[in-house]
Amino acid sequence: MSRNKIVDAAIKLFSELGYHRTSMDDIAKEANVAKGTLYYHFSGKGELFETIVNDGFAMLTEKIRQELAEDAPADRQIESIVRRHVELFLQYSELVHIISNEITNGIEPDILERIVRRKRDYIAFVADVLRRGHEDGELNELPYELAASAMLGLIESAVLHAVRHPETGTDKLHATINAFVLPALLRKK
Amino acid sequence: MSRNKIVDAAIKLFSELGYHRTSMDDIAKEANVAKGTLYYHFSGKGELFETIVNDGFAMLTEKIRQELAEDAPADRQIESIVRRHVELFLQYSELVHIISNEITNGIEPDILERIVRRKRDYIAFVADVLRRGHEDGELNELPYELAASAMLGLIESAVLHAVRHPETGTDKLHATINAFVLPALLRKK
Amino acid sequence: MSRNKIVDAAIKLFSELGYHRTSMDDIAKEANVAKGTLYYHFSGKGELFETIVNDGFAMLTEKIRQELAEDAPADRQIESIVRRHVELFLQYSELVHIISNEITNGIEPDILERIVRRKRDYIAFVADVLRRGHEDGELNELPYELAASAMLGLIESAVLHAVRHPETGTDKLHATINAFVLPALLRKK
Amino acid sequence: MSRNKIVDAAIKLFSELGYHRTSMDDIAKEANVAKGTLYYHFSGKGELFETIVNDGFAMLTEKIRQELAEDAPADRQIESIVRRHVELFLQYSELVHIISNEITNGIEPDILERIVRRKRDYIAFVADVLRRGHEDGELNELPYELAASAMLGLIESAVLHAVRHPETGTDKLHATINAFVLPALLRKK
DNA sequence: AATGAATGAGTGTTCATTCAT
DNA sequence: CATGAATGAACACTCATTCAT
């Protein structure tokens, strides 16, 4: 179906090039679809981007939720949250980058607002994990949203560094991230 | 002088709108200068951006260096590095945001490369602080550059969150950042 | 069709004003077409110019080839080659002028190279006529390409003079050109 | 003196790059002179170009006149006229090219008109040599101006070809030009 | 459901020229 | 005589969007 081809092409190109450098022409060509078809399925570039962002967050949320379903000690849970994020950030590093940073740019205000809200929702979701961890007596009390924000920024920045310096290795990457995250979150026993 | 007016206008607009959304027309208008004047002082948009980035990093480096000149225990030094970054990120949050994130975009490759190098140099500078801290027996051994990258990403993300949620308060902001940074860096005694 | 309107407008304006003085705005206006349409059909000003040049040479080559198909003595053939060139140069004097002279200017190097090659091919085509004439024992031996170049320059210059001084008359024009060309080329018997 | 430095720089650059591709900045830089200085000595780019064209034609006229002063048979005189032109065209091929061809372009009409008149004067001067040759009984009767025009076009085109194909060699170049020019002009005895 | 020709406002850049010093 | 900072109109080109088919 055309719509799927478009979405796939858009993910690929937005990830590789960023929002502005990706033109609707590029997407159409990559998707093997005529330019007009993009506007048949989406009202414009902004809505297409929004769709991808929404799908991305939905996927992220879903994966994390599955991870948490398993019964495991808090430190294992945090570690696996980190691992999941690292994996996804590694795979879609540029897209994540765009979502968390480049959002300010040239999108229509209403779409922008919805994307920002989406991001806030996701932060809230992660914050909630932290809050429940505290309520279970396993994590420290913290300003949860701020901590979630900080944690995601840390992970993203570290992953980006690792991507730019491939000699780093994933083990060292995980270890370093955990060195920051675990002591800050886990309640000392 | 025209050049200064241009730089000021460019900082303001790049900070508010980002690199792409800021047009040379906008800058000229904001600076009360004819468009051609921009090109008299700078070879193009990219060079103008580069100038601002360079100045920004130079200022940052300088301020941190002053901080470190003082003789103080490692934990105090780390705290004050964090504090400095938080202050500067708060003051120039959007500019910092652009510098550290929007770099990927549509700038001429050679200018981009120089900016990326500038950023790497700054990371290396912070990493060096961490390395010397370890050599003095006060900080943990870590992949210094990766850790520096992670730390700066964490600070930026936290500061941005605080900017977007002013009710957070600077105390809580510092405390949260330090909760991540100090245990990760300081050697347990 | 838009494309044709554009080509026609471009021939007219490039002929009247030359390559540099003709702006894409002018062409769009003359063609009653939006500016973007030019770039839908041609990758840029250079390619548009190249198209016209190519078409021009193709037409020229074709007409000469037809002329040569007829079986006639060498002096008649040379005369009719001259006549053809004179006619076409008279009709499209400014365009010919641009093609043969203004090529040096500010076109992208790769396009320029193709145009130059096109011109060289045409010279080679005329040179070949001279070579075959010699092989048939009717024309003198000469550095064929150089002679072809010289001959075309002579014709163009003479035609341009006649255009600027209409009182000259076509008979006198042909006679003078032939006075240079025939003795130089025809083998004395 | 500044004025001379400017003229020299202008000759060099107009010759190398053509009228349009040469900017006033380039000339100022090449002349080691501030941009404003150009406008102190010349009213604008057009006038500067006109000056050079005038000087060029004056030099050409002068050199030919000297050549003709010597008492020599007509064929030798024609040959030496040709030789002189070839030499000068070789040395300043691009400038000659511009003067004879690119004149149409973007110069103010009044300046353009004066340059065109200059060129016409020069043609008339060469035509006069042909006329006197006829009156002396040594050259054929011809439409002198048309013939002069044709001859100069031929020489220029041949020289340009030789410049572009250096393997041609000056001997072959002279021989070919003379093969066209001499039989056309010299009265058969 | 899909197309692709056509659009036009917007962008970065160039450059001959001016003018206060 | 000479300067060089400043100008602004002109330019080639981009691209999200529209719409008749």
Tab-separated table of C-alpha atoms in Angstrom, chain B:
chain	number	residue	atom	x	y	z
B	1	MET	CA	29.688	49.018	14.574
B	2	SER	CA	27.756	46.998	12.018
B	3	ARG	CA	29.533	43.752	12.726
B	4	ASN	CA	28.490	43.744	16.357
B	5	LYS	CA	24.925	44.588	15.547
B	6	ILE	CA	24.877	41.650	13.168
B	7	VAL	CA	26.350	39.230	15.686
B	8	ASP	CA	23.875	40.301	18.342
B	9	ALA	CA	20.954	39.964	15.988
B	10	ALA	CA	22.190	36.591	14.814
B	11	ILE	CA	22.557	35.247	18.352
B	12	LYS	CA	19.069	36.403	19.148
B	13	LEU	CA	17.445	34.945	16.071
B	14	PHE	CA	19.406	31.714	15.831
B	15	SER	CA	18.534	31.161	19.502
B	16	GLU	CA	14.868	31.861	19.023
B	17	LEU	CA	14.266	30.205	15.707
B	18	GLY	CA	17.111	27.819	15.029
B	19	TYR	CA	19.489	27.824	12.120
B	20	HIS	CA	17.118	27.116	9.265
B	21	ARG	CA	14.216	29.221	10.306
B	22	THR	CA	16.452	32.224	10.631
B	23	SER	CA	16.854	33.909	7.278
B	24	MET	CA	19.554	36.340	6.336
B	25	ASP	CA	16.790	38.843	5.670
B	26	ASP	CA	15.596	38.465	9.234
B	27	ILE	CA	19.061	39.016	10.608
B	28	ALA	CA	19.618	42.080	8.467
B	29	LYS	CA	16.305	43.543	9.522
B	30	GLU	CA	16.869	42.773	13.197
B	31	ALA	CA	20.329	44.342	13.005
B	32	ASN	CA	19.039	47.390	11.129
B	33	VAL	CA	21.526	46.787	8.426
B	34	ALA	CA	21.297	46.191	4.685
B	35	LYS	CA	21.419	42.609	3.580
B	36	GLY	CA	24.640	43.111	1.685
B	37	THR	CA	26.337	44.214	4.865
B	38	LEU	CA	26.021	40.705	6.241
B	39	TYR	CA	28.090	39.489	3.327
B	40	TYR	CA	30.612	42.234	3.757
B	41	HIS	CA	31.432	40.964	7.235
B	42	PHE	CA	30.784	37.254	6.833
B	43	SER	CA	31.235	35.027	3.846
B	44	GLY	CA	27.782	33.539	4.328
B	45	LYS	CA	25.194	32.220	6.708
B	46	GLY	CA	27.359	29.296	7.685
B	47	GLU	CA	30.316	31.430	8.639
B	48	LEU	CA	28.118	33.744	10.646
B	49	PHE	CA	26.772	30.767	12.554
B	50	GLU	CA	30.250	29.395	13.034
B	51	THR	CA	31.425	32.690	14.491
B	52	ILE	CA	28.681	32.621	17.063
B	53	VAL	CA	29.350	29.004	17.966
B	54	ASN	CA	33.053	29.683	18.346
B	55	ASP	CA	32.439	32.698	20.543
B	56	GLY	CA	30.016	30.663	22.636
B	57	PHE	CA	32.435	27.829	23.233
B	58	ALA	CA	35.260	30.244	23.950
B	59	MET	CA	33.176	31.975	26.599
B	60	LEU	CA	32.123	28.677	28.121
B	61	THR	CA	35.676	27.351	28.241
B	62	GLU	CA	36.929	30.565	29.744
B	63	LYS	CA	34.346	30.655	32.516
B	64	ILE	CA	34.925	27.042	33.472
B	65	ARG	CA	38.660	27.512	33.470
B	66	GLN	CA	38.339	30.390	35.908
B	67	GLU	CA	36.207	28.225	38.168
B	68	LEU	CA	38.811	25.502	38.192
B	69	ALA	CA	41.628	27.856	39.033
B	70	GLU	CA	40.419	27.954	42.600
B	71	ASP	CA	41.831	25.322	44.895
B	72	ALA	CA	38.986	23.228	46.182
B	73	PRO	CA	38.082	19.609	46.902
B	74	ALA	CA	36.937	17.570	43.928
B	75	ASP	CA	33.306	17.418	44.915
B	76	ARG	CA	33.171	21.193	45.213
B	77	GLN	CA	34.847	21.505	41.824
B	78	ILE	CA	32.393	19.185	40.130
B	79	GLU	CA	29.535	20.975	41.753
B	80	SER	CA	30.764	24.299	40.559
B	81	ILE	CA	31.312	23.016	37.039
B	82	VAL	CA	27.753	21.819	37.077
B	83	ARG	CA	26.576	25.121	38.504
B	84	ARG	CA	28.412	27.085	35.804
B	85	HIS	CA	26.951	24.981	33.064
B	86	VAL	CA	23.502	25.237	34.512
B	87	GLU	CA	23.794	29.015	34.741
B	88	LEU	CA	25.045	29.389	31.200
B	89	PHE	CA	22.608	26.884	29.794
B	90	LEU	CA	19.817	28.732	31.564
B	91	GLN	CA	20.934	32.048	30.187
B	92	TYR	CA	21.552	30.903	26.630
B	93	SER	CA	19.401	27.796	26.660
B	94	GLU	CA	18.274	28.013	23.067
B	95	LEU	CA	21.691	28.843	21.746
B	96	VAL	CA	23.243	25.957	23.626
B	97	HIS	CA	20.455	23.826	22.295
B	98	ILE	CA	21.268	24.758	18.738
B	99	ILE	CA	24.975	24.365	19.203
B	100	SER	CA	24.727	20.920	20.637
B	101	ASN	CA	21.912	19.566	18.563
B	102	GLU	CA	21.106	21.272	15.374
B	103	ILE	CA	24.581	20.866	14.052
B	104	THR	CA	23.512	18.023	11.797
B	105	ASN	CA	21.691	20.262	9.416
B	106	GLY	CA	22.320	22.051	6.186
B	107	ILE	CA	25.570	23.872	6.691
B	108	GLU	CA	28.442	23.660	4.282
B	109	PRO	CA	30.447	20.528	5.108
B	110	ASP	CA	33.720	22.301	5.876
B	111	ILE	CA	32.102	24.751	8.255
B	112	LEU	CA	30.135	21.937	9.814
B	113	GLU	CA	33.320	19.997	10.319
B	114	ARG	CA	34.944	22.912	12.114
B	115	ILE	CA	31.938	23.329	14.367
B	116	VAL	CA	31.896	19.635	15.174
B	117	ARG	CA	35.591	19.816	15.983
B	118	ARG	CA	34.949	22.786	18.224
B	119	LYS	CA	32.363	20.799	20.092
B	120	ARG	CA	34.680	17.799	20.348
B	121	ASP	CA	37.377	20.058	21.699
B	122	TYR	CA	35.066	21.291	24.362
B	123	ILE	CA	34.062	17.761	25.329
B	124	ALA	CA	37.755	16.921	25.433
B	125	PHE	CA	38.334	19.869	27.715
B	126	VAL	CA	35.698	18.683	30.161
B	127	ALA	CA	36.959	15.104	29.827
B	128	ASP	CA	40.373	16.366	30.778
B	129	VAL	CA	39.029	17.826	33.975
B	130	LEU	CA	37.642	14.394	34.796
B	131	ARG	CA	40.923	12.697	33.925
B	132	ARG	CA	42.960	15.001	36.116
B	133	GLY	CA	40.440	14.462	38.901
B	134	HIS	CA	41.105	10.738	38.652
B	135	GLU	CA	44.840	11.230	38.575
B	136	ASP	CA	44.533	13.255	41.767
B	137	GLY	CA	42.759	10.254	43.242
B	138	GLU	CA	39.509	12.097	43.696
B	139	LEU	CA	37.377	10.863	40.813
B	140	ASN	CA	36.535	7.433	39.489
B	141	GLU	CA	38.165	6.072	36.404
B	142	LEU	CA	35.776	6.361	33.496
B	143	PRO	CA	35.727	6.646	29.724
B	144	TYR	CA	36.269	10.345	30.184
B	145	GLU	CA	34.958	11.668	26.887
B	146	LEU	CA	31.898	9.488	26.952
B	147	ALA	CA	31.233	10.492	30.542
B	148	ALA	CA	31.691	14.171	29.714
B	149	SER	CA	29.313	13.836	26.803
B	150	ALA	CA	26.748	12.068	28.919
B	151	MET	CA	27.059	14.628	31.705
B	152	LEU	CA	26.610	17.581	29.382
B	153	GLY	CA	23.628	15.933	27.727
B	154	LEU	CA	22.121	15.301	31.128
B	155	ILE	CA	22.623	18.878	32.233
B	156	GLU	CA	21.245	20.297	29.032
B	157	SER	CA	18.207	18.098	29.093
B	158	ALA	CA	17.508	18.856	32.741
B	159	VAL	CA	17.964	22.574	32.237
B	160	LEU	CA	15.672	22.531	29.238
B	161	HIS	CA	13.075	20.729	31.285
B	162	ALA	CA	13.405	23.301	34.024
B	163	VAL	CA	13.056	26.109	31.503
B	164	ARG	CA	9.880	24.565	30.145
B	165	HIS	CA	8.571	23.957	33.684
B	166	PRO	CA	9.557	27.055	35.636
B	167	GLU	CA	7.878	25.762	38.783
B	168	THR	CA	10.790	23.345	39.130
B	169	GLY	CA	13.091	25.828	40.850
B	170	THR	CA	16.866	26.006	40.597
B	171	ASP	CA	17.522	24.214	43.845
B	172	LYS	CA	15.661	21.148	42.800
B	173	LEU	CA	17.364	21.364	39.421
B	174	HIS	CA	20.851	21.437	40.927
B	175	ALA	CA	20.029	18.717	43.410
B	176	THR	CA	18.740	16.379	40.741
B	177	ILE	CA	21.653	16.936	38.433
B	178	ASN	CA	24.086	16.402	41.275
B	179	ALA	CA	22.240	13.251	42.299
B	180	PHE	CA	23.230	11.809	38.954
B	181	VAL	CA	26.626	13.374	38.541
B	182	LEU	CA	28.315	13.217	41.940
B	183	PRO	CA	27.933	9.513	42.764
B	184	ALA	CA	28.999	8.603	39.265
B	185	LEU	CA	32.138	10.674	39.364
B	186	LEU	CA	33.329	10.934	42.955
B	187	ARG	CA	35.490	8.142	44.249
B	188	LYS	CA	33.997	6.445	47.250
B	189	LYS	CA	36.244	6.823	50.224
